[in-house]
Protein backbone atom coordinates (compact mmCIF):
# COMPACT_ATOMS: atom_id res chain seq x y z
CA UNK A 1 0.00 0.00 0.00
CA UNK A 2 1.54 3.32 -1.06
CA UNK A 3 2.15 5.92 1.65
CA UNK A 4 0.34 9.23 1.34
CA UNK A 5 2.54 11.55 -0.67
CA UNK A 6 2.66 14.11 2.21
CA UNK A 7 4.23 11.66 4.70
CA UNK A 8 7.71 11.76 3.20
CA UNK A 9 7.60 15.02 1.28
CA UNK A 10 10.42 17.53 1.85
CA UNK A 11 7.80 19.99 3.09
CA UNK A 12 6.68 17.65 5.86
CA UNK A 13 10.28 16.95 6.88
CA UNK A 14 10.96 20.68 7.04
CA UNK A 15 7.83 21.24 9.14
CA UNK A 16 8.92 18.49 11.54
CA UNK A 17 12.43 19.92 11.80
CA UNK A 18 11.11 23.43 12.38
CA UNK A 19 8.76 22.10 15.08
CA UNK A 20 11.61 20.32 16.81
CA UNK A 21 13.68 23.53 16.81
CA UNK A 22 10.75 25.52 18.21
CA UNK A 23 10.14 22.98 20.99
CA UNK A 24 13.83 23.03 21.91
CA UNK A 25 13.87 26.85 21.92
CA UNK A 26 10.73 27.00 24.05
CA UNK A 27 12.25 24.53 26.48
CA UNK A 28 15.42 26.60 26.75
CA UNK A 29 13.43 29.81 27.28
CA UNK A 30 11.42 28.05 30.00
CA UNK A 31 14.46 26.95 31.94
CA UNK A 32 16.53 30.09 31.41
CA UNK A 33 14.00 32.91 31.33
CA UNK A 34 15.63 36.18 32.35
CA UNK A 35 19.17 35.53 31.16
CA UNK A 36 21.05 37.15 28.34
CA UNK A 37 21.98 34.72 25.62
CA UNK A 38 25.41 33.29 26.33
CA UNK A 39 25.72 34.73 29.86
CA UNK A 40 27.00 32.24 32.44
CA UNK A 41 24.21 31.22 34.78
CA UNK A 42 25.96 32.37 37.95
CA UNK A 43 24.95 35.21 40.23
CA UNK A 44 21.71 37.04 40.81
CA UNK A 45 19.94 39.39 43.17
CA UNK A 46 20.78 39.16 46.88
CA UNK A 47 20.26 41.20 50.04
CA UNK A 48 22.38 40.27 53.06
CA UNK A 49 23.33 41.80 56.41
CA UNK A 50 26.61 43.25 57.67
CA UNK A 51 27.76 43.40 61.28
CA UNK A 52 26.87 47.10 61.51
CA UNK A 53 23.25 46.46 60.57
CA UNK A 54 23.50 47.48 56.93
CA UNK A 55 22.02 45.56 54.04
CA UNK A 56 24.30 44.84 51.09
CA UNK A 57 22.64 44.04 47.77
CA UNK A 58 23.98 43.14 44.35
CA UNK A 59 22.96 46.66 43.23
CA UNK A 60 25.28 48.20 45.85
CA UNK A 61 28.20 46.43 44.21
CA UNK A 62 27.71 47.95 40.74
CA UNK A 63 30.47 50.18 39.42
CA UNK A 64 33.48 48.16 40.59
CA UNK A 65 34.62 44.59 40.19
CA UNK A 66 34.32 42.39 43.26
CA UNK A 67 34.97 38.90 44.52
CA UNK A 68 32.44 36.63 46.21
CA UNK A 69 33.42 33.75 48.45
CA UNK A 70 31.19 31.38 50.42
CA UNK A 71 32.31 29.71 53.62
CA UNK A 72 31.84 29.80 57.38
CA UNK A 73 33.70 30.90 60.47
CA UNK A 74 34.07 27.43 62.02
CA UNK A 75 35.88 26.25 58.88
CA UNK A 76 39.16 24.67 59.98
CA UNK A 77 41.35 25.36 56.95
CA UNK A 78 39.88 26.05 53.50
CA UNK A 79 38.08 29.31 54.26
CA UNK A 80 40.81 30.99 56.33
CA UNK A 81 43.36 30.02 53.68
CA UNK A 82 41.27 31.48 50.86
CA UNK A 83 40.58 34.67 52.81
CA UNK A 84 44.28 35.06 53.62
CA UNK A 85 45.12 34.64 49.91
CA UNK A 86 42.45 37.19 48.93
CA UNK A 87 43.87 39.56 51.58
CA UNK A 88 47.31 39.21 49.98
CA UNK A 89 45.85 40.04 46.56
CA UNK A 90 43.98 43.08 47.88
CA UNK A 91 47.15 44.13 49.67
CA UNK A 92 48.73 44.58 46.24
CA UNK A 93 45.95 47.03 45.33
CA UNK A 94 46.07 49.57 48.16
CA UNK A 95 43.20 52.04 48.11
CA UNK A 96 41.53 50.43 45.10
CA UNK A 97 37.77 49.91 45.29
CA UNK A 98 37.75 46.11 45.05
CA UNK A 99 35.57 44.50 47.69
CA UNK A 100 35.21 40.87 48.57
CA UNK A 101 31.95 39.51 49.94
CA UNK A 102 32.46 36.63 52.35
CA UNK A 103 29.01 35.02 52.60
CA UNK A 104 28.32 32.40 55.24
CA UNK A 105 26.96 28.96 54.37
CA UNK A 106 26.24 28.47 58.09
CA UNK A 107 23.72 31.20 59.00
CA UNK A 108 22.55 29.28 62.08
CA UNK A 109 25.87 29.98 63.81
CA UNK A 110 27.33 32.83 61.75
CA UNK A 111 25.34 35.91 62.69
CA UNK A 112 26.24 39.15 60.91
CA UNK A 113 28.16 40.20 64.06
CA UNK A 114 30.20 36.99 64.09
CA UNK A 115 30.95 37.37 60.37
CA UNK A 116 32.06 40.96 60.92
CA UNK A 117 34.31 39.95 63.78
CA UNK A 118 35.80 37.12 61.74
CA UNK A 119 36.70 39.20 58.69
CA UNK A 120 38.28 41.90 60.86
CA UNK A 121 41.52 39.88 60.85
CA UNK A 122 41.71 40.18 57.05
CA UNK A 123 41.85 43.05 54.52
CA UNK A 124 39.30 45.71 55.46
CA UNK A 125 37.68 45.43 52.00
CA UNK A 126 36.49 41.93 52.84
CA UNK A 127 32.88 42.24 54.01
CA UNK A 128 31.30 39.47 56.09
CA UNK A 129 27.65 38.81 55.28
CA UNK A 130 24.91 36.68 56.76
CA UNK A 131 21.14 36.47 56.45
CA UNK A 132 18.12 34.34 57.16
CA UNK A 133 18.16 30.66 56.19
CA UNK A 134 16.03 31.54 53.17
CA UNK A 135 18.24 34.46 52.11
CA UNK A 136 21.35 32.31 52.32
CA UNK A 137 19.64 29.44 50.51
CA UNK A 138 18.66 31.81 47.69
CA UNK A 139 22.13 33.30 47.25
CA UNK A 140 23.69 29.81 47.35
CA UNK A 141 21.36 28.72 44.56
CA UNK A 142 22.15 31.84 42.51
CA UNK A 143 25.88 31.13 42.72
CA UNK A 144 25.46 27.35 42.44
CA UNK A 145 27.14 26.80 45.76
CA UNK A 146 27.27 23.34 47.27
CA UNK A 147 26.95 23.41 51.07
CA UNK A 148 25.77 20.67 53.39
CA UNK A 149 25.91 19.99 57.13
CA UNK A 150 28.18 17.15 58.17
CA UNK A 151 27.13 16.07 61.69
CA UNK A 152 29.80 14.88 64.07
CA UNK A 153 29.41 12.54 67.05
CA UNK A 154 29.46 15.18 69.78
CA UNK A 155 26.40 16.94 68.32
CA UNK A 156 28.59 19.53 66.64
CA UNK A 157 28.75 19.89 62.88
CA UNK A 158 30.96 21.06 60.06
CA UNK A 159 29.84 22.35 56.68
CA UNK A 160 30.98 20.57 53.54
CA UNK A 161 31.07 23.31 50.96
CA UNK A 162 32.37 24.20 47.54
CA UNK A 163 35.28 26.64 47.52
CA UNK A 164 35.10 28.95 44.53
CA UNK A 165 36.15 32.60 44.39
CA UNK A 166 33.74 34.29 41.99
CA UNK A 167 35.03 37.29 40.05
CA UNK A 168 32.20 39.69 39.19
CA UNK A 169 32.75 42.64 36.88
CA UNK A 170 31.62 46.24 37.43
CA UNK A 171 28.23 45.38 35.91
CA UNK A 172 27.72 42.57 38.39
CA UNK A 173 28.20 39.91 35.73
CA UNK A 174 30.10 36.76 36.59
CA UNK A 175 33.48 36.67 34.81
CA UNK A 176 35.20 33.51 36.02
CA UNK A 177 36.30 31.45 38.98
CA UNK A 178 39.16 33.65 40.19
CA UNK A 179 42.49 31.86 40.26
CA UNK A 180 44.40 32.11 43.55
CA UNK A 181 46.89 29.40 42.57
CA UNK A 182 49.47 31.94 41.43
CA UNK A 183 51.33 34.84 42.98
CA UNK A 184 49.28 37.54 44.68
CA UNK A 185 50.85 40.05 42.28
CA UNK A 186 49.60 38.14 39.24
CA UNK A 187 46.10 37.81 40.70
CA UNK A 188 46.11 41.51 41.60
CA UNK A 189 47.14 42.44 38.07
CA UNK A 190 44.19 40.56 36.63
CA UNK A 191 41.78 42.01 39.18
CA UNK A 192 43.03 45.50 38.43
CA UNK A 193 42.25 45.02 34.73
CA UNK A 194 38.53 44.96 35.63
CA UNK A 195 38.62 48.26 37.54
NI1 LIG B 1 35.41 26.47 54.55
JSON list of C-alpha atoms and ligand atoms in Angstrom, two decimals:
[
{"chain": "A", "resi": 1, "resn": "UNK", "atom": "CA", "xyz": [0.00, 0.00, 0.00]},
{"chain": "A", "resi": 2, "resn": "UNK", "atom": "CA", "xyz": [1.54, 3.32, -1.06]},
{"chain": "A", "resi": 3, "resn": "UNK", "atom": "CA", "xyz": [2.15, 5.92, 1.65]},
{"chain": "A", "resi": 4, "resn": "UNK", "atom": "CA", "xyz": [0.34, 9.23, 1.34]},
{"chain": "A", "resi": 5, "resn": "UNK", "atom": "CA", "xyz": [2.54, 11.55, -0.67]},
{"chain": "A", "resi": 6, "resn": "UNK", "atom": "CA", "xyz": [2.66, 14.11, 2.21]},
{"chain": "A", "resi": 7, "resn": "UNK", "atom": "CA", "xyz": [4.23, 11.66, 4.70]},
{"chain": "A", "resi": 8, "resn": "UNK", "atom": "CA", "xyz": [7.71, 11.76, 3.20]},
{"chain": "A", "resi": 9, "resn": "UNK", "atom": "CA", "xyz": [7.60, 15.02, 1.28]},
{"chain": "A", "resi": 10, "resn": "UNK", "atom": "CA", "xyz": [10.42, 17.53, 1.85]},
{"chain": "A", "resi": 11, "resn": "UNK", "atom": "CA", "xyz": [7.80, 19.99, 3.09]},
{"chain": "A", "resi": 12, "resn": "UNK", "atom": "CA", "xyz": [6.68, 17.65, 5.86]},
{"chain": "A", "resi": 13, "resn": "UNK", "atom": "CA", "xyz": [10.28, 16.95, 6.88]},
{"chain": "A", "resi": 14, "resn": "UNK", "atom": "CA", "xyz": [10.96, 20.68, 7.04]},
{"chain": "A", "resi": 15, "resn": "UNK", "atom": "CA", "xyz": [7.83, 21.24, 9.14]},
{"chain": "A", "resi": 16, "resn": "UNK", "atom": "CA", "xyz": [8.92, 18.49, 11.54]},
{"chain": "A", "resi": 17, "resn": "UNK", "atom": "CA", "xyz": [12.43, 19.92, 11.80]},
{"chain": "A", "resi": 18, "resn": "UNK", "atom": "CA", "xyz": [11.11, 23.43, 12.38]},
{"chain": "A", "resi": 19, "resn": "UNK", "atom": "CA", "xyz": [8.76, 22.10, 15.08]},
{"chain": "A", "resi": 20, "resn": "UNK", "atom": "CA", "xyz": [11.61, 20.32, 16.81]},
{"chain": "A", "resi": 21, "resn": "UNK", "atom": "CA", "xyz": [13.68, 23.53, 16.81]},
{"chain": "A", "resi": 22, "resn": "UNK", "atom": "CA", "xyz": [10.75, 25.52, 18.21]},
{"chain": "A", "resi": 23, "resn": "UNK", "atom": "CA", "xyz": [10.14, 22.98, 20.99]},
{"chain": "A", "resi": 24, "resn": "UNK", "atom": "CA", "xyz": [13.83, 23.03, 21.91]},
{"chain": "A", "resi": 25, "resn": "UNK", "atom": "CA", "xyz": [13.87, 26.85, 21.92]},
{"chain": "A", "resi": 26, "resn": "UNK", "atom": "CA", "xyz": [10.73, 27.00, 24.05]},
{"chain": "A", "resi": 27, "resn": "UNK", "atom": "CA", "xyz": [12.25, 24.53, 26.48]},
{"chain": "A", "resi": 28, "resn": "UNK", "atom": "CA", "xyz": [15.42, 26.60, 26.75]},
{"chain": "A", "resi": 29, "resn": "UNK", "atom": "CA", "xyz": [13.43, 29.81, 27.28]},
{"chain": "A", "resi": 30, "resn": "UNK", "atom": "CA", "xyz": [11.42, 28.05, 30.00]},
{"chain": "A", "resi": 31, "resn": "UNK", "atom": "CA", "xyz": [14.46, 26.95, 31.94]},
{"chain": "A", "resi": 32, "resn": "UNK", "atom": "CA", "xyz": [16.53, 30.09, 31.41]},
{"chain": "A", "resi": 33, "resn": "UNK", "atom": "CA", "xyz": [14.00, 32.91, 31.33]},
{"chain": "A", "resi": 34, "resn": "UNK", "atom": "CA", "xyz": [15.63, 36.18, 32.35]},
{"chain": "A", "resi": 35, "resn": "UNK", "atom": "CA", "xyz": [19.17, 35.53, 31.16]},
{"chain": "A", "resi": 36, "resn": "UNK", "atom": "CA", "xyz": [21.05, 37.15, 28.34]},
{"chain": "A", "resi": 37, "resn": "UNK", "atom": "CA", "xyz": [21.98, 34.72, 25.62]},
{"chain": "A", "resi": 38, "resn": "UNK", "atom": "CA", "xyz": [25.41, 33.29, 26.33]},
{"chain": "A", "resi": 39, "resn": "UNK", "atom": "CA", "xyz": [25.72, 34.73, 29.86]},
{"chain": "A", "resi": 40, "resn": "UNK", "atom": "CA", "xyz": [27.00, 32.24, 32.44]},
{"chain": "A", "resi": 41, "resn": "UNK", "atom": "CA", "xyz": [24.21, 31.22, 34.78]},
{"chain": "A", "resi": 42, "resn": "UNK", "atom": "CA", "xyz": [25.96, 32.37, 37.95]},
{"chain": "A", "resi": 43, "resn": "UNK", "atom": "CA", "xyz": [24.95, 35.21, 40.23]},
{"chain": "A", "resi": 44, "resn": "UNK", "atom": "CA", "xyz": [21.71, 37.04, 40.81]},
{"chain": "A", "resi": 45, "resn": "UNK", "atom": "CA", "xyz": [19.94, 39.39, 43.17]},
{"chain": "A", "resi": 46, "resn": "UNK", "atom": "CA", "xyz": [20.78, 39.16, 46.88]},
{"chain": "A", "resi": 47, "resn": "UNK", "atom": "CA", "xyz": [20.26, 41.20, 50.04]},
{"chain": "A", "resi": 48, "resn": "UNK", "atom": "CA", "xyz": [22.38, 40.27, 53.06]},
{"chain": "A", "resi": 49, "resn": "UNK", "atom": "CA", "xyz": [23.33, 41.80, 56.41]},
{"chain": "A", "resi": 50, "resn": "UNK", "atom": "CA", "xyz": [26.61, 43.25, 57.67]},
{"chain": "A", "resi": 51, "resn": "UNK", "atom": "CA", "xyz": [27.76, 43.40, 61.28]},
{"chain": "A", "resi": 52, "resn": "UNK", "atom": "CA", "xyz": [26.87, 47.10, 61.51]},
{"chain": "A", "resi": 53, "resn": "UNK", "atom": "CA", "xyz": [23.25, 46.46, 60.57]},
{"chain": "A", "resi": 54, "resn": "UNK", "atom": "CA", "xyz": [23.50, 47.48, 56.93]},
{"chain": "A", "resi": 55, "resn": "UNK", "atom": "CA", "xyz": [22.02, 45.56, 54.04]},
{"chain": "A", "resi": 56, "resn": "UNK", "atom": "CA", "xyz": [24.30, 44.84, 51.09]},
{"chain": "A", "resi": 57, "resn": "UNK", "atom": "CA", "xyz": [22.64, 44.04, 47.77]},
{"chain": "A", "resi": 58, "resn": "UNK", "atom": "CA", "xyz": [23.98, 43.14, 44.35]},
{"chain": "A", "resi": 59, "resn": "UNK", "atom": "CA", "xyz": [22.96, 46.66, 43.23]},
{"chain": "A", "resi": 60, "resn": "UNK", "atom": "CA", "xyz": [25.28, 48.20, 45.85]},
{"chain": "A", "resi": 61, "resn": "UNK", "atom": "CA", "xyz": [28.20, 46.43, 44.21]},
{"chain": "A", "resi": 62, "resn": "UNK", "atom": "CA", "xyz": [27.71, 47.95, 40.74]},
{"chain": "A", "resi": 63, "resn": "UNK", "atom": "CA", "xyz": [30.47, 50.18, 39.42]},
{"chain": "A", "resi": 64, "resn": "UNK", "atom": "CA", "xyz": [33.48, 48.16, 40.59]},
{"chain": "A", "resi": 65, "resn": "UNK", "atom": "CA", "xyz": [34.62, 44.59, 40.19]},
{"chain": "A", "resi": 66, "resn": "UNK", "atom": "CA", "xyz": [34.32, 42.39, 43.26]},
{"chain": "A", "resi": 67, "resn": "UNK", "atom": "CA", "xyz": [34.97, 38.90, 44.52]},
{"chain": "A", "resi": 68, "resn": "UNK", "atom": "CA", "xyz": [32.44, 36.63, 46.21]},
{"chain": "A", "resi": 69, "resn": "UNK", "atom": "CA", "xyz": [33.42, 33.75, 48.45]},
{"chain": "A", "resi": 70, "resn": "UNK", "atom": "CA", "xyz": [31.19, 31.38, 50.42]},
{"chain": "A", "resi": 71, "resn": "UNK", "atom": "CA", "xyz": [32.31, 29.71, 53.62]},
{"chain": "A", "resi": 72, "resn": "UNK", "atom": "CA", "xyz": [31.84, 29.80, 57.38]},
{"chain": "A", "resi": 73, "resn": "UNK", "atom": "CA", "xyz": [33.70, 30.90, 60.47]},
{"chain": "A", "resi": 74, "resn": "UNK", "atom": "CA", "xyz": [34.07, 27.43, 62.02]},
{"chain": "A", "resi": 75, "resn": "UNK", "atom": "CA", "xyz": [35.88, 26.25, 58.88]},
{"chain": "A", "resi": 76, "resn": "UNK", "atom": "CA", "xyz": [39.16, 24.67, 59.98]},
{"chain": "A", "resi": 77, "resn": "UNK", "atom": "CA", "xyz": [41.35, 25.36, 56.95]},
{"chain": "A", "resi": 78, "resn": "UNK", "atom": "CA", "xyz": [39.88, 26.05, 53.50]},
{"chain": "A", "resi": 79, "resn": "UNK", "atom": "CA", "xyz": [38.08, 29.31, 54.26]},
{"chain": "A", "resi": 80, "resn": "UNK", "atom": "CA", "xyz": [40.81, 30.99, 56.33]},
{"chain": "A", "resi": 81, "resn": "UNK", "atom": "CA", "xyz": [43.36, 30.02, 53.68]},
{"chain": "A", "resi": 82, "resn": "UNK", "atom": "CA", "xyz": [41.27, 31.48, 50.86]},
{"chain": "A", "resi": 83, "resn": "UNK", "atom": "CA", "xyz": [40.58, 34.67, 52.81]},
{"chain": "A", "resi": 84, "resn": "UNK", "atom": "CA", "xyz": [44.28, 35.06, 53.62]},
{"chain": "A", "resi": 85, "resn": "UNK", "atom": "CA", "xyz": [45.12, 34.64, 49.91]},
{"chain": "A", "resi": 86, "resn": "UNK", "atom": "CA", "xyz": [42.45, 37.19, 48.93]},
{"chain": "A", "resi": 87, "resn": "UNK", "atom": "CA", "xyz": [43.87, 39.56, 51.58]},
{"chain": "A", "resi": 88, "resn": "UNK", "atom": "CA", "xyz": [47.31, 39.21, 49.98]},
{"chain": "A", "resi": 89, "resn": "UNK", "atom": "CA", "xyz": [45.85, 40.04, 46.56]},
{"chain": "A", "resi": 90, "resn": "UNK", "atom": "CA", "xyz": [43.98, 43.08, 47.88]},
{"chain": "A", "resi": 91, "resn": "UNK", "atom": "CA", "xyz": [47.15, 44.13, 49.67]},
{"chain": "A", "resi": 92, "resn": "UNK", "atom": "CA", "xyz": [48.73, 44.58, 46.24]},
{"chain": "A", "resi": 93, "resn": "UNK", "atom": "CA", "xyz": [45.95, 47.03, 45.33]},
{"chain": "A", "resi": 94, "resn": "UNK", "atom": "CA", "xyz": [46.07, 49.57, 48.16]},
{"chain": "A", "resi": 95, "resn": "UNK", "atom": "CA", "xyz": [43.20, 52.04, 48.11]},
{"chain": "A", "resi": 96, "resn": "UNK", "atom": "CA", "xyz": [41.53, 50.43, 45.10]},
{"chain": "A", "resi": 97, "resn": "UNK", "atom": "CA", "xyz": [37.77, 49.91, 45.29]},
{"chain": "A", "resi": 98, "resn": "UNK", "atom": "CA", "xyz": [37.75, 46.11, 45.05]},
{"chain": "A", "resi": 99, "resn": "UNK", "atom": "CA", "xyz": [35.57, 44.50, 47.69]},
{"chain": "A", "resi": 100, "resn": "UNK", "atom": "CA", "xyz": [35.21, 40.87, 48.57]},
{"chain": "A", "resi": 101, "resn": "UNK", "atom": "CA", "xyz": [31.95, 39.51, 49.94]},
{"chain": "A", "resi": 102, "resn": "UNK", "atom": "CA", "xyz": [32.46, 36.63, 52.35]},
{"chain": "A", "resi": 103, "resn": "UNK", "atom": "CA", "xyz": [29.01, 35.02, 52.60]},
{"chain": "A", "resi": 104, "resn": "UNK", "atom": "CA", "xyz": [28.32, 32.40, 55.24]},
{"chain": "A", "resi": 105, "resn": "UNK", "atom": "CA", "xyz": [26.96, 28.96, 54.37]},
{"chain": "A", "resi": 106, "resn": "UNK", "atom": "CA", "xyz": [26.24, 28.47, 58.09]},
{"chain": "A", "resi": 107, "resn": "UNK", "atom": "CA", "xyz": [23.72, 31.20, 59.00]},
{"chain": "A", "resi": 108, "resn": "UNK", "atom": "CA", "xyz": [22.55, 29.28, 62.08]},
{"chain": "A", "resi": 109, "resn": "UNK", "atom": "CA", "xyz": [25.87, 29.98, 63.81]},
{"chain": "A", "resi": 110, "resn": "UNK", "atom": "CA", "xyz": [27.33, 32.83, 61.75]},
{"chain": "A", "resi": 111, "resn": "UNK", "atom": "CA", "xyz": [25.34, 35.91, 62.69]},
{"chain": "A", "resi": 112, "resn": "UNK", "atom": "CA", "xyz": [26.24, 39.15, 60.91]},
{"chain": "A", "resi": 113, "resn": "UNK", "atom": "CA", "xyz": [28.16, 40.20, 64.06]},
{"chain": "A", "resi": 114, "resn": "UNK", "atom": "CA", "xyz": [30.20, 36.99, 64.09]},
{"chain": "A", "resi": 115, "resn": "UNK", "atom": "CA", "xyz": [30.95, 37.37, 60.37]},
{"chain": "A", "resi": 116, "resn": "UNK", "atom": "CA", "xyz": [32.06, 40.96, 60.92]},
{"chain": "A", "resi": 117, "resn": "UNK", "atom": "CA", "xyz": [34.31, 39.95, 63.78]},
{"chain": "A", "resi": 118, "resn": "UNK", "atom": "CA", "xyz": [35.80, 37.12, 61.74]},
{"chain": "A", "resi": 119, "resn": "UNK", "atom": "CA", "xyz": [36.70, 39.20, 58.69]},
{"chain": "A", "resi": 120, "resn": "UNK", "atom": "CA", "xyz": [38.28, 41.90, 60.86]},
{"chain": "A", "resi": 121, "resn": "UNK", "atom": "CA", "xyz": [41.52, 39.88, 60.85]},
{"chain": "A", "resi": 122, "resn": "UNK", "atom": "CA", "xyz": [41.71, 40.18, 57.05]},
{"chain": "A", "resi": 123, "resn": "UNK", "atom": "CA", "xyz": [41.85, 43.05, 54.52]},
{"chain": "A", "resi": 124, "resn": "UNK", "atom": "CA", "xyz": [39.30, 45.71, 55.46]},
{"chain": "A", "resi": 125, "resn": "UNK", "atom": "CA", "xyz": [37.68, 45.43, 52.00]},
{"chain": "A", "resi": 126, "resn": "UNK", "atom": "CA", "xyz": [36.49, 41.93, 52.84]},
{"chain": "A", "resi": 127, "resn": "UNK", "atom": "CA", "xyz": [32.88, 42.24, 54.01]},
{"chain": "A", "resi": 128, "resn": "UNK", "atom": "CA", "xyz": [31.30, 39.47, 56.09]},
{"chain": "A", "resi": 129, "resn": "UNK", "atom": "CA", "xyz": [27.65, 38.81, 55.28]},
{"chain": "A", "resi": 130, "resn": "UNK", "atom": "CA", "xyz": [24.91, 36.68, 56.76]},
{"chain": "A", "resi": 131, "resn": "UNK", "atom": "CA", "xyz": [21.14, 36.47, 56.45]},
{"chain": "A", "resi": 132, "resn": "UNK", "atom": "CA", "xyz": [18.12, 34.34, 57.16]},
{"chain": "A", "resi": 133, "resn": "UNK", "atom": "CA", "xyz": [18.16, 30.66, 56.19]},
{"chain": "A", "resi": 134, "resn": "UNK", "atom": "CA", "xyz": [16.03, 31.54, 53.17]},
{"chain": "A", "resi": 135, "resn": "UNK", "atom": "CA", "xyz": [18.24, 34.46, 52.11]},
{"chain": "A", "resi": 136, "resn": "UNK", "atom": "CA", "xyz": [21.35, 32.31, 52.32]},
{"chain": "A", "resi": 137, "resn": "UNK", "atom": "CA", "xyz": [19.64, 29.44, 50.51]},
{"chain": "A", "resi": 138, "resn": "UNK", "atom": "CA", "xyz": [18.66, 31.81, 47.69]},
{"chain": "A", "resi": 139, "resn": "UNK", "atom": "CA", "xyz": [22.13, 33.30, 47.25]},
{"chain": "A", "resi": 140, "resn": "UNK", "atom": "CA", "xyz": [23.69, 29.81, 47.35]},
{"chain": "A", "resi": 141, "resn": "UNK", "atom": "CA", "xyz": [21.36, 28.72, 44.56]},
{"chain": "A", "resi": 142, "resn": "UNK", "atom": "CA", "xyz": [22.15, 31.84, 42.51]},
{"chain": "A", "resi": 143, "resn": "UNK", "atom": "CA", "xyz": [25.88, 31.13, 42.72]},
{"chain": "A", "resi": 144, "resn": "UNK", "atom": "CA", "xyz": [25.46, 27.35, 42.44]},
{"chain": "A", "resi": 145, "resn": "UNK", "atom": "CA", "xyz": [27.14, 26.80, 45.76]},
{"chain": "A", "resi": 146, "resn": "UNK", "atom": "CA", "xyz": [27.27, 23.34, 47.27]},
{"chain": "A", "resi": 147, "resn": "UNK", "atom": "CA", "xyz": [26.95, 23.41, 51.07]},
{"chain": "A", "resi": 148, "resn": "UNK", "atom": "CA", "xyz": [25.77, 20.67, 53.39]},
{"chain": "A", "resi": 149, "resn": "UNK", "atom": "CA", "xyz": [25.91, 19.99, 57.13]},
{"chain": "A", "resi": 150, "resn": "UNK", "atom": "CA", "xyz": [28.18, 17.15, 58.17]},
{"chain": "A", "resi": 151, "resn": "UNK", "atom": "CA", "xyz": [27.13, 16.07, 61.69]},
{"chain": "A", "resi": 152, "resn": "UNK", "atom": "CA", "xyz": [29.80, 14.88, 64.07]},
{"chain": "A", "resi": 153, "resn": "UNK", "atom": "CA", "xyz": [29.41, 12.54, 67.05]},
{"chain": "A", "resi": 154, "resn": "UNK", "atom": "CA", "xyz": [29.46, 15.18, 69.78]},
{"chain": "A", "resi": 155, "resn": "UNK", "atom": "CA", "xyz": [26.40, 16.94, 68.32]},
{"chain": "A", "resi": 156, "resn": "UNK", "atom": "CA", "xyz": [28.59, 19.53, 66.64]},
{"chain": "A", "resi": 157, "resn": "UNK", "atom": "CA", "xyz": [28.75, 19.89, 62.88]},
{"chain": "A", "resi": 158, "resn": "UNK", "atom": "CA", "xyz": [30.96, 21.06, 60.06]},
{"chain": "A", "resi": 159, "resn": "UNK", "atom": "CA", "xyz": [29.84, 22.35, 56.68]},
{"chain": "A", "resi": 160, "resn": "UNK", "atom": "CA", "xyz": [30.98, 20.57, 53.54]},
{"chain": "A", "resi": 161, "resn": "UNK", "atom": "CA", "xyz": [31.07, 23.31, 50.96]},
{"chain": "A", "resi": 162, "resn": "UNK", "atom": "CA", "xyz": [32.37, 24.20, 47.54]},
{"chain": "A", "resi": 163, "resn": "UNK", "atom": "CA", "xyz": [35.28, 26.64, 47.52]},
{"chain": "A", "resi": 164, "resn": "UNK", "atom": "CA", "xyz": [35.10, 28.95, 44.53]},
{"chain": "A", "resi": 165, "resn": "UNK", "atom": "CA", "xyz": [36.15, 32.60, 44.39]},
{"chain": "A", "resi": 166, "resn": "UNK", "atom": "CA", "xyz": [33.74, 34.29, 41.99]},
{"chain": "A", "resi": 167, "resn": "UNK", "atom": "CA", "xyz": [35.03, 37.29, 40.05]},
{"chain": "A", "resi": 168, "resn": "UNK", "atom": "CA", "xyz": [32.20, 39.69, 39.19]},
{"chain": "A", "resi": 169, "resn": "UNK", "atom": "CA", "xyz": [32.75, 42.64, 36.88]},
{"chain": "A", "resi": 170, "resn": "UNK", "atom": "CA", "xyz": [31.62, 46.24, 37.43]},
{"chain": "A", "resi": 171, "resn": "UNK", "atom": "CA", "xyz": [28.23, 45.38, 35.91]},
{"chain": "A", "resi": 172, "resn": "UNK", "atom": "CA", "xyz": [27.72, 42.57, 38.39]},
{"chain": "A", "resi": 173, "resn": "UNK", "atom": "CA", "xyz": [28.20, 39.91, 35.73]},
{"chain": "A", "resi": 174, "resn": "UNK", "atom": "CA", "xyz": [30.10, 36.76, 36.59]},
{"chain": "A", "resi": 175, "resn": "UNK", "atom": "CA", "xyz": [33.48, 36.67, 34.81]},
{"chain": "A", "resi": 176, "resn": "UNK", "atom": "CA", "xyz": [35.20, 33.51, 36.02]},
{"chain": "A", "resi": 177, "resn": "UNK", "atom": "CA", "xyz": [36.30, 31.45, 38.98]},
{"chain": "A", "resi": 178, "resn": "UNK", "atom": "CA", "xyz": [39.16, 33.65, 40.19]},
{"chain": "A", "resi": 179, "resn": "UNK", "atom": "CA", "xyz": [42.49, 31.86, 40.26]},
{"chain": "A", "resi": 180, "resn": "UNK", "atom": "CA", "xyz": [44.40, 32.11, 43.55]},
{"chain": "A", "resi": 181, "resn": "UNK", "atom": "CA", "xyz": [46.89, 29.40, 42.57]},
{"chain": "A", "resi": 182, "resn": "UNK", "atom": "CA", "xyz": [49.47, 31.94, 41.43]},
{"chain": "A", "resi": 183, "resn": "UNK", "atom": "CA", "xyz": [51.33, 34.84, 42.98]},
{"chain": "A", "resi": 184, "resn": "UNK", "atom": "CA", "xyz": [49.28, 37.54, 44.68]},
{"chain": "A", "resi": 185, "resn": "UNK", "atom": "CA", "xyz": [50.85, 40.05, 42.28]},
{"chain": "A", "resi": 186, "resn": "UNK", "atom": "CA", "xyz": [49.60, 38.14, 39.24]},
{"chain": "A", "resi": 187, "resn": "UNK", "atom": "CA", "xyz": [46.10, 37.81, 40.70]},
{"chain": "A", "resi": 188, "resn": "UNK", "atom": "CA", "xyz": [46.11, 41.51, 41.60]},
{"chain": "A", "resi": 189, "resn": "UNK", "atom": "CA", "xyz": [47.14, 42.44, 38.07]},
{"chain": "A", "resi": 190, "resn": "UNK", "atom": "CA", "xyz": [44.19, 40.56, 36.63]},
{"chain": "A", "resi": 191, "resn": "UNK", "atom": "CA", "xyz": [41.78, 42.01, 39.18]},
{"chain": "A", "resi": 192, "resn": "UNK", "atom": "CA", "xyz": [43.03, 45.50, 38.43]},
{"chain": "A", "resi": 193, "resn": "UNK", "atom": "CA", "xyz": [42.25, 45.02, 34.73]},
{"chain": "A", "resi": 194, "resn": "UNK", "atom": "CA", "xyz": [38.53, 44.96, 35.63]},
{"chain": "A", "resi": 195, "resn": "UNK", "atom": "CA", "xyz": [38.62, 48.26, 37.54]},
{"chain": "B", "resi": 1, "resn": "LIG", "atom": "NI1", "xyz": [35.41, 26.47, 54.55]}
]
